[in-house]
């Protein structure tokens, strides 16, 4: 029996919500995009580096790079607009280093005056039927506090810390995307990660409305651990300590079970794609292991060497 034929309620497809940012979330979306489900991605919008950081010099602009990457992951890879979306300008001028997709998204934000509407139009242009949502429509940044009491502003600076911070917060109080809250409330399965724990996974979880939704949802919450070290302050701690510290900072438990590297090893699935980013899961392998999980999500199954924390 194909696990994706599993329908938890009344013959409908599963509602799957994926939360995170960076390359990790786009990998998960690539793995799941062809299955019969209602797929919603809630994307971290605190990035302040690269092309995204330059566009965010406008204080009204949210981070767009991870959103663009997620939409592209769900688009037809042979479509010219999808190819153009990922194309970066190489000429030595003001556009150098910007991706065409980031520029297009930025223009759509200016036209619509609403990030949600801009992302919806962008997704439609690329033929994406699944839902991509910024975690918030309001620009916001990450702030970390070190053991010495120093405050470190911005995702890029936090990623260069030598030790796991004592605390993390958003630079200001903002409201979560209401559609994201509704998606979590209706979810059968919620996938968090893989990716940078501090700067990709945790930022959406700091929003009060998302915290409340994750604590009240009846969907199974699965945290997908990285296969390899991040080369970030997270690496200073063992995997269980990382999650303990994350929960201490957030003030609540955000997952039911972890999908650990042992699960991939047990199924001879530990191959890692040879790409620039760290800790990426092979798409087909990630899809296969999640397939094995789906039939048992309503029971919060602990199969495949996943573990309760």
Coordinates of N, CA, C and O in Angstrom, one line a residue, residues 88-254:
X88 N 21.1 34.8 -10.7 CA 21.6 36.0 -10.0 C 22.4 36.9 -11.1 O 23.1 36.4 -12.0
X89 N 22.2 38.2 -10.9 CA 22.9 39.1 -11.8 C 24.4 39.1 -11.6 O 24.9 39.1 -10.4
X90 N 25.2 39.0 -12.6 CA 26.6 38.9 -12.5 C 27.4 40.1 -12.9 O 28.6 40.3 -12.7
X91 N 26.7 41.0 -13.7 CA 27.4 42.2 -14.1 C 27.8 43.1 -13.0 O 27.2 43.1 -11.9
X92 N 28.9 43.9 -13.1 CA 29.4 44.7 -12.1 C 28.6 46.0 -12.0 O 29.1 47.1 -12.4
X93 N 27.4 45.9 -11.4 CA 26.6 47.1 -11.3 C 25.8 47.0 -10.0 O 26.0 46.0 -9.2
X94 N 24.8 47.8 -9.8 CA 24.0 47.8 -8.6 C 23.2 46.5 -8.4 O 22.8 46.1 -7.3
X95 N 23.0 45.8 -9.5 CA 22.2 44.5 -9.4 C 23.1 43.3 -9.1 O 22.5 42.2 -8.8
X96 N 24.4 43.5 -9.1 CA 25.2 42.3 -8.9 C 24.9 41.6 -7.6 O 24.9 42.2 -6.5
X97 N 24.8 40.3 -7.7 CA 24.5 39.5 -6.5 C 23.0 39.3 -6.2 O 22.7 38.4 -5.5
X98 N 22.2 40.1 -6.8 CA 20.7 40.0 -6.5 C 20.2 38.8 -7.4 O 20.6 38.7 -8.6
X99 N 19.2 38.1 -6.9 CA 18.5 37.1 -7.7 C 17.3 37.8 -8.4 O 16.7 38.7 -7.8
X100 N 17.0 37.4 -9.6 CA 15.9 38.0 -10.3 C 14.6 37.8 -9.5 O 13.7 38.7 -9.4
X101 N 14.4 36.6 -8.8 CA 13.2 36.4 -8.0 C 13.1 37.3 -6.9 O 12.0 37.8 -6.5
X102 N 14.2 37.7 -6.2 CA 14.1 38.6 -5.1 C 13.7 40.0 -5.6 O 12.9 40.7 -5.0
X103 N 14.2 40.4 -6.8 CA 13.8 41.7 -7.3 C 12.3 41.7 -7.7 O 11.6 42.7 -7.4
X104 N 11.9 40.6 -8.3 CA 10.5 40.5 -8.7 C 9.6 40.5 -7.5 O 8.6 41.2 -7.5
X105 N 9.9 39.8 -6.5 CA 9.1 39.8 -5.2 C 9.1 41.2 -4.6 O 8.0 41.6 -4.1
X106 N 10.2 41.8 -4.6 CA 10.3 43.2 -4.0 C 9.4 44.1 -4.8 O 8.6 44.9 -4.2
X107 N 9.3 44.0 -6.1 CA 8.5 44.9 -6.9 C 7.0 44.5 -6.6 O 6.2 45.5 -6.5
X108 N 6.7 43.3 -6.5 CA 5.3 42.9 -6.2 C 4.9 43.4 -4.8 O 3.7 43.8 -4.6
X109 N 5.8 43.4 -3.8 CA 5.5 44.0 -2.5 C 5.2 45.5 -2.6 O 4.3 46.0 -1.9
X110 N 5.9 46.2 -3.5 CA 5.6 47.6 -3.7 C 4.3 47.8 -4.3 O 3.6 48.8 -3.9
X111 N 3.9 47.0 -5.2 CA 2.6 47.1 -5.9 C 1.5 46.8 -5.0 O 0.5 47.5 -5.0
X112 N 1.6 45.7 -4.3 CA 0.5 45.2 -3.5 C 0.4 45.8 -2.1 O -0.6 45.8 -1.4
X113 N 1.6 46.3 -1.6 CA 1.7 46.9 -0.2 C 1.3 45.8 0.8 O 1.0 46.1 1.9
X114 N 1.5 44.5 0.4 CA 1.2 43.4 1.3 C 2.0 42.2 0.9 O 1.9 41.7 -0.2
X115 N 2.9 41.8 1.8 CA 3.8 40.7 1.5 C 3.0 39.4 1.1 O 3.4 38.6 0.2
X116 N 1.9 39.1 1.9 CA 1.1 37.9 1.6 C 0.6 37.9 0.2 O 0.7 36.9 -0.5
X117 N 0.1 39.1 -0.3 CA -0.5 39.1 -1.6 C 0.7 39.0 -2.7 O 0.5 38.4 -3.7
X118 N 1.8 39.6 -2.4 CA 2.9 39.5 -3.3 C 3.4 38.1 -3.5 O 3.7 37.7 -4.6
X119 N 3.5 37.4 -2.4 CA 3.9 36.0 -2.5 C 2.9 35.1 -3.2 O 3.3 34.2 -4.0
X120 N 1.6 35.4 -3.0 CA 0.6 34.7 -3.6 C 0.7 34.9 -5.2 O 0.5 33.9 -5.9
X121 N 0.9 36.1 -5.6 CA 1.0 36.4 -7.0 C 2.2 35.7 -7.6 O 2.2 35.1 -8.7
X122 N 3.3 35.8 -6.9 CA 4.6 35.2 -7.3 C 4.4 33.7 -7.5 O 4.9 33.1 -8.5
X123 N 3.8 33.1 -6.5 CA 3.5 31.6 -6.6 C 2.7 31.3 -7.8 O 3.0 30.3 -8.5
X124 N 1.7 32.1 -8.0 CA 0.8 31.8 -9.2 C 1.6 32.0 -10.5 O 1.4 31.2 -11.4
X125 N 2.4 33.0 -10.6 CA 3.2 33.2 -11.8 C 4.1 32.0 -12.1 O 4.4 31.6 -13.2
X126 N 4.6 31.3 -11.0 CA 5.4 30.1 -11.2 C 4.6 28.8 -11.2 O 5.2 27.7 -11.2
X127 N 3.3 28.9 -11.2 CA 2.5 27.7 -11.3 C 2.4 26.9 -10.0 O 2.1 25.7 -10.1
X128 N 2.7 27.5 -8.9 CA 2.7 26.8 -7.6 C 1.3 26.8 -7.0 O 0.8 27.9 -6.8
X129 N 0.8 25.6 -6.7 CA -0.6 25.5 -6.2 C -0.5 25.4 -4.6 O -1.5 25.7 -4.0
X130 N 0.6 24.9 -4.1 CA 0.7 24.9 -2.6 C 0.8 26.3 -2.1 O 1.1 27.2 -2.8
X131 N 0.8 26.4 -0.7 CA 0.7 27.7 -0.1 C 2.0 28.1 0.6 O 2.5 27.3 1.4
X132 N 2.6 29.2 0.2 CA 3.8 29.7 0.8 C 3.4 31.0 1.6 O 2.8 31.9 1.1
X133 N 3.8 31.0 2.9 CA 3.4 32.2 3.7 C 4.6 32.7 4.5 O 5.4 32.0 5.1
X134 N 4.9 34.0 4.4 CA 5.8 34.6 5.4 C 5.3 34.5 6.8 O 4.1 34.5 7.0
X135 N 6.3 34.3 7.7 CA 5.8 34.1 9.1 C 5.1 35.3 9.7 O 4.2 35.2 10.5
X136 N 5.4 36.5 9.1 CA 4.8 37.7 9.5 C 4.9 38.7 8.3 O 5.8 38.5 7.5
X137 N 4.0 39.6 8.2 CA 4.0 40.6 7.1 C 4.8 41.8 7.5 O 4.9 42.8 6.8
X138 N 5.3 41.8 8.8 CA 6.0 43.0 9.3 C 7.5 42.7 9.4 O 7.9 41.7 9.9
X139 N 8.4 43.6 8.9 CA 9.8 43.4 9.0 C 10.2 43.3 10.5 O 9.8 44.1 11.3
X140 N 11.1 42.3 10.8 CA 11.6 42.1 12.1 C 12.9 41.4 12.1 O 13.2 40.7 11.1
X141 N 13.7 41.6 13.1 CA 15.1 41.0 13.1 C 15.2 40.1 14.4 O 14.4 40.2 15.3
X142 N 16.3 39.3 14.4 CA 16.7 38.5 15.5 C 17.6 39.3 16.4 O 18.5 40.0 15.9
X143 N 17.5 39.1 17.7 CA 18.5 39.6 18.7 C 18.8 38.5 19.7 O 17.9 37.9 20.2
X144 N 20.1 38.3 19.9 CA 20.6 37.3 20.8 C 21.3 37.9 22.0 O 21.9 39.0 21.8
X145 N 21.2 37.3 23.1 CA 22.0 37.8 24.3 C 23.0 36.7 24.7 O 22.6 35.5 24.9
X146 N 24.3 37.1 24.8 CA 25.3 36.1 25.1 C 25.4 35.9 26.6 O 24.7 36.6 27.4
X147 N 26.3 35.0 27.0 CA 26.5 34.7 28.5 C 27.0 35.9 29.2 O 26.9 36.0 30.4
X148 N 27.7 36.8 28.5 CA 28.3 38.0 29.1 C 27.3 39.2 29.1 O 27.6 40.3 29.6
X149 N 26.1 39.0 28.6 CA 25.1 40.0 28.6 C 25.1 40.9 27.3 O 24.3 41.8 27.2
X150 N 26.0 40.6 26.4 CA 26.1 41.4 25.2 C 24.9 41.0 24.3 O 24.5 39.9 24.1
X151 N 24.3 42.1 23.6 CA 23.2 41.8 22.7 C 23.8 41.8 21.3 O 24.5 42.8 20.9
X152 N 23.5 40.8 20.5 CA 23.9 40.7 19.2 C 22.8 40.8 18.2 O 21.8 40.0 18.3
X153 N 22.8 41.7 17.3 CA 21.7 42.0 16.4 C 21.9 41.4 15.1 O 22.9 41.5 14.4
X154 N 20.8 40.7 14.6 CA 20.8 40.3 13.2 C 21.2 38.8 13.0 O 22.2 38.4 13.7
X155 N 20.6 38.2 12.1 CA 20.8 36.8 11.8 C 22.3 36.5 11.5 O 22.9 35.5 12.0
X156 N 22.9 37.3 10.6 CA 24.3 37.1 10.2 C 25.2 37.1 11.3 O 26.1 36.3 11.4
X157 N 25.1 38.1 12.2 CA 26.0 38.2 13.4 C 25.7 37.0 14.4 O 26.7 36.5 15.0
X158 N 24.5 36.6 14.5 CA 24.2 35.5 15.5 C 24.9 34.2 15.0 O 25.4 33.4 15.7
X159 N 24.8 34.0 13.7 CA 25.4 32.8 13.1 C 27.0 32.7 13.3 O 27.5 31.6 13.2
X160 N 27.6 33.9 13.6 CA 29.0 33.9 13.8 C 29.4 33.8 15.3 O 30.6 33.8 15.6
X161 N 28.5 33.7 16.2 CA 28.8 33.5 17.6 C 29.6 32.3 17.9 O 29.4 31.3 17.2
X162 N 30.4 32.3 18.9 CA 31.2 31.1 19.2 C 30.5 30.2 20.1 O 30.9 29.0 20.3
X163 N 29.5 30.7 20.8 CA 28.7 29.8 21.8 C 27.2 30.1 21.6 O 26.8 31.1 21.2
X164 N 26.5 29.0 22.0 CA 25.0 29.1 22.0 C 24.6 30.3 22.9 O 25.0 30.4 24.0
X165 N 23.7 31.2 22.4 CA 23.4 32.3 23.2 C 22.5 31.9 24.4 O 21.9 30.9 24.4
X166 N 22.5 32.8 25.4 CA 21.7 32.6 26.6 C 20.2 32.8 26.3 O 19.3 32.2 26.9
X167 N 20.0 33.7 25.4 CA 18.6 34.1 25.1 C 18.5 34.6 23.7 O 19.5 35.0 23.1
X168 N 17.3 34.5 23.1 CA 17.0 35.1 21.8 C 15.6 35.7 21.8 O 14.7 35.3 22.5
X169 N 15.4 36.8 21.0 CA 14.2 37.4 20.9 C 14.1 38.1 19.6 O 15.0 38.2 18.8
X170 N 12.8 38.5 19.2 CA 12.6 39.3 18.0 C 12.8 40.8 18.4 O 12.6 41.2 19.5
X171 N 13.3 41.6 17.4 CA 13.6 42.9 17.7 C 12.5 43.8 18.1 O 12.6 44.9 18.8
X172 N 11.3 43.4 17.8 CA 10.0 44.1 18.2 C 8.9 43.1 18.2 O 9.0 42.0 17.6
X173 N 7.8 43.5 18.8 CA 6.6 42.6 18.9 C 5.9 42.7 17.6 O 5.5 43.9 17.2
X174 N 5.7 41.6 16.9 CA 4.9 41.7 15.6 C 3.9 40.5 15.7 O 4.0 39.6 16.4
X175 N 2.9 40.7 14.8 CA 1.8 39.7 14.8 C 2.2 38.6 13.7 O 2.8 38.9 12.7
X176 N 1.9 37.4 14.0 CA 2.1 36.3 13.1 C 1.1 36.4 11.9 O 0.0 37.0 12.0
X177 N 1.5 35.8 10.8 CA 0.6 35.7 9.6 C -0.7 34.9 10.0 O -0.5 33.8 10.5
X178 N -1.8 35.5 9.9 CA -3.0 34.9 10.3 C -3.3 33.6 9.6 O -3.8 32.6 10.1
X179 N -2.9 33.5 8.3 CA -3.1 32.3 7.5 C -2.2 31.2 8.0 O -2.6 30.0 8.0
X180 N -1.1 31.6 8.6 CA -0.2 30.6 9.1 C -0.8 29.9 10.4 O -0.7 28.7 10.6
X181 N -1.4 30.8 11.2 CA -2.1 30.3 12.4 C -3.2 29.3 12.0 O -3.3 28.2 12.6
X182 N -4.0 29.7 11.0 CA -5.1 28.8 10.6 C -4.6 27.5 10.0 O -5.2 26.4 10.3
X183 N -3.4 27.5 9.3 CA -2.9 26.3 8.8 C -2.4 25.4 9.9 O -2.6 24.2 9.8
X184 N -1.8 25.9 10.9 CA -1.3 25.1 12.0 C -2.5 24.5 12.7 O -2.5 23.3 13.1
X185 N -3.5 25.3 12.9 CA -4.7 24.8 13.6 C -5.4 23.6 12.9 O -6.0 22.8 13.5
X186 N -5.3 23.6 11.6 CA -5.9 22.6 10.7 C -4.9 21.4 10.4 O -5.3 20.5 9.6
X187 N -3.7 21.5 10.8 CA -2.7 20.6 10.3 C -2.9 19.1 10.9 O -3.2 19.0 12.1
X188 N -2.6 18.2 10.1 CA -2.5 16.8 10.5 C -1.0 16.5 10.9 O -0.8 15.7 11.8
X189 N -0.1 17.1 10.2 CA 1.3 16.9 10.4 C 2.1 18.2 10.2 O 1.8 19.0 9.3
X190 N 3.0 18.5 11.2 CA 3.8 19.7 11.2 C 5.2 19.3 11.2 O 5.7 18.6 12.1
X191 N 6.0 19.7 10.2 CA 7.4 19.4 10.1 C 8.2 20.7 10.3 O 8.0 21.7 9.7
X192 N 9.2 20.6 11.3 CA 10.0 21.7 11.6 C 11.5 21.4 11.3 O 12.0 20.3 11.7
X193 N 12.1 22.2 10.5 CA 13.5 21.9 10.1 C 13.5 21.1 8.8 O 12.4 20.9 8.2
X194 N 14.7 20.6 8.4 CA 16.0 20.8 9.0 C 16.5 22.2 8.7 O 15.8 23.0 8.1
X195 N 17.7 22.6 9.2 CA 18.2 23.9 9.0 C 18.8 24.4 10.3 O 18.9 23.7 11.3
X196 N 19.3 25.6 10.2 CA 19.9 26.3 11.4 C 18.8 26.4 12.5 O 17.8 27.1 12.3
X197 N 19.1 25.8 13.6 CA 18.1 25.8 14.7 C 17.9 27.3 15.2 O 16.7 27.7 15.4
X198 N 18.9 28.1 15.4 CA 18.8 29.4 15.9 C 18.1 30.4 14.9 O 17.3 31.1 15.3
X199 N 18.6 30.3 13.7 CA 18.2 31.4 12.7 C 17.2 31.0 11.6 O 16.7 31.9 10.9
X200 N 17.0 29.7 11.5 CA 16.0 29.3 10.5 C 14.7 28.7 11.2 O 13.6 29.0 10.7
X201 N 14.9 27.9 12.2 CA 13.8 27.2 12.8 C 13.1 28.0 13.9 O 11.9 28.1 14.0
X202 N 13.9 28.6 14.8 CA 13.3 29.2 16.0 C 12.6 30.5 15.7 O 11.6 30.8 16.5
X203 N 13.0 31.4 14.8 CA 12.3 32.7 14.7 C 10.8 32.6 14.6 O 10.1 33.3 15.3
X204 N 10.2 31.8 13.7 CA 8.7 31.7 13.7 C 8.1 31.3 15.0 O 7.0 31.7 15.4
X205 N 8.9 30.4 15.7 CA 8.4 29.9 17.0 C 8.4 30.9 18.1 O 7.8 30.6 19.2
X206 N 9.0 32.1 17.9 CA 9.0 33.1 18.9 C 7.8 34.0 18.8 O 7.5 34.8 19.7
X207 N 7.0 33.9 17.7 CA 5.8 34.7 17.6 C 4.7 34.1 18.5 O 4.4 32.9 18.4
X208 N 4.1 34.9 19.3 CA 3.1 34.4 20.3 C 2.0 33.6 19.7 O 1.6 32.6 20.2
X209 N 1.4 34.1 18.6 CA 0.3 33.4 18.0 C 0.7 32.1 17.4 O -0.1 31.1 17.5
X210 N 1.9 31.9 16.9 CA 2.4 30.6 16.4 C 2.7 29.7 17.6 O 2.4 28.5 17.6
X211 N 3.2 30.3 18.7 CA 3.4 29.5 19.9 C 2.1 28.9 20.4 O 2.0 27.6 20.7
X212 N 1.1 29.7 20.5 CA -0.2 29.2 20.9 C -0.8 28.2 20.0 O -1.3 27.1 20.5
X213 N -0.6 28.4 18.7 CA -1.2 27.4 17.7 C -0.4 26.1 17.8 O -1.0 25.0 17.8
X214 N 0.9 26.1 18.0 CA 1.7 24.9 18.1 C 1.4 24.1 19.4 O 1.5 22.9 19.4
X215 N 1.1 24.8 20.4 CA 0.8 24.2 21.7 C -0.6 23.6 21.7 O -0.9 22.6 22.4
X216 N -1.5 24.1 20.9 CA -2.9 23.7 20.9 C -3.2 22.7 19.7 O -4.3 22.1 19.7
X217 N -2.4 22.6 18.7 CA -2.7 21.8 17.6 C -2.8 20.3 17.9 O -2.2 19.8 18.9
X218 N -3.7 19.6 17.2 CA -3.8 18.2 17.3 C -2.9 17.5 16.4 O -2.8 16.2 16.4
X219 N -2.2 18.2 15.5 CA -1.3 17.6 14.5 C -0.1 17.1 15.1 O 0.4 17.6 16.2
X220 N 0.5 16.1 14.6 CA 1.8 15.6 15.1 C 2.9 16.5 14.6 O 3.1 16.8 13.5
X221 N 3.8 17.0 15.6 CA 4.8 17.9 15.3 C 6.2 17.2 15.3 O 6.6 16.6 16.3
X222 N 6.8 17.2 14.2 CA 8.1 16.4 14.0 C 9.2 17.4 13.7 O 9.1 18.1 12.7
X223 N 10.2 17.3 14.5 CA 11.4 18.1 14.3 C 12.4 17.2 13.6 O 12.8 16.2 14.0
X224 N 12.9 17.7 12.4 CA 13.9 17.0 11.6 C 15.3 17.5 11.9 O 15.6 18.7 11.6
X225 N 16.1 16.7 12.5 CA 17.4 17.1 12.9 C 18.3 17.2 11.6 O 18.1 16.5 10.6
X226 N 19.4 18.0 11.7 CA 20.3 18.0 10.6 C 21.2 16.7 10.6 O 21.3 16.1 11.6
X227 N 21.6 16.4 9.4 CA 22.5 15.2 9.3 C 23.9 15.5 9.6 O 24.7 14.6 10.1
X228 N 24.3 16.7 9.4 CA 25.7 17.1 9.7 C 25.8 18.4 10.5 O 24.8 19.1 10.6
X229 N 26.9 18.7 11.1 CA 27.0 19.9 11.9 C 26.7 21.2 11.1 O 26.9 21.2 9.9
X230 N 26.2 22.2 11.8 CA 25.8 23.4 11.2 C 27.1 24.4 11.0 O 27.0 25.3 10.2
X231 N 28.1 24.2 11.7 CA 29.2 25.1 11.8 C 28.7 26.5 12.3 O 28.9 27.5 11.7
X232 N 28.0 26.4 13.4 CA 27.4 27.6 14.0 C 27.5 27.4 15.5 O 28.0 26.4 16.0
X233 N 27.0 28.4 16.3 CA 27.1 28.2 17.8 C 26.3 27.0 18.3 O 26.6 26.5 19.4
X234 N 25.4 26.5 17.5 CA 24.6 25.3 17.9 C 25.5 24.1 18.1 O 25.3 23.3 18.9
X235 N 26.6 24.1 17.3 CA 27.5 22.9 17.4 C 28.3 22.8 18.7 O 28.9 21.7 19.0
X236 N 28.2 23.8 19.5 CA 28.9 23.7 20.8 C 28.2 22.7 21.8 O 28.7 22.4 22.8
X237 N 26.9 22.4 21.4 CA 26.1 21.5 22.3 C 25.8 20.2 21.6 O 25.6 20.2 20.3
X238 N 25.6 19.1 22.3 CA 25.0 17.9 21.7 C 23.6 18.1 21.3 O 22.9 19.1 21.7
X239 N 23.1 17.2 20.5 CA 21.8 17.4 19.9 C 20.7 17.6 20.9 O 19.8 18.5 20.8
X240 N 20.7 16.8 22.0 CA 19.7 16.9 23.0 C 19.8 18.2 23.8 O 18.8 18.8 24.2
X241 N 21.0 18.6 24.0 CA 21.3 19.9 24.7 C 20.8 21.1 23.9 O 20.3 22.1 24.4
X242 N 21.0 21.0 22.5 CA 20.6 22.0 21.6 C 19.1 22.2 21.8 O 18.6 23.4 21.9
X243 N 18.3 21.1 21.8 CA 16.9 21.2 21.9 C 16.4 21.7 23.3 O 15.5 22.4 23.4
X244 N 17.1 21.2 24.3 CA 16.9 21.7 25.7 C 17.0 23.2 25.8 O 16.2 23.9 26.4
X245 N 18.1 23.7 25.2 CA 18.4 25.1 25.3 C 17.3 25.9 24.4 O 16.9 27.0 24.8
X246 N 17.0 25.4 23.3 CA 16.0 26.0 22.4 C 14.6 26.1 23.2 O 14.0 27.2 23.1
X247 N 14.2 25.0 23.8 CA 13.0 25.0 24.5 C 13.0 26.0 25.7 O 12.0 26.6 26.1
X248 N 14.2 26.1 26.4 CA 14.4 27.0 27.5 C 14.2 28.5 27.0 O 13.5 29.3 27.6
X249 N 14.7 28.8 25.8 CA 14.6 30.1 25.3 C 13.2 30.4 24.9 O 12.6 31.5 25.1
X250 N 12.6 29.4 24.2 CA 11.2 29.6 23.7 C 10.2 29.6 24.8 O 9.1 30.2 24.7
X251 N 10.4 28.8 25.8 CA 9.5 28.7 26.9 C 8.4 27.6 26.7 O 7.4 27.6 27.5
X252 N 8.6 26.8 25.7 CA 7.6 25.7 25.5 C 8.2 24.6 24.6 O 9.3 24.8 24.0
X253 N 7.6 23.4 24.7 CA 8.1 22.3 23.8 C 7.4 22.4 22.5 O 6.2 22.4 22.4
X254 N 8.2 22.5 21.4 CA 7.6 22.8 20.1 C 7.5 21.6 19.2 O 7.1 21.7 18.0

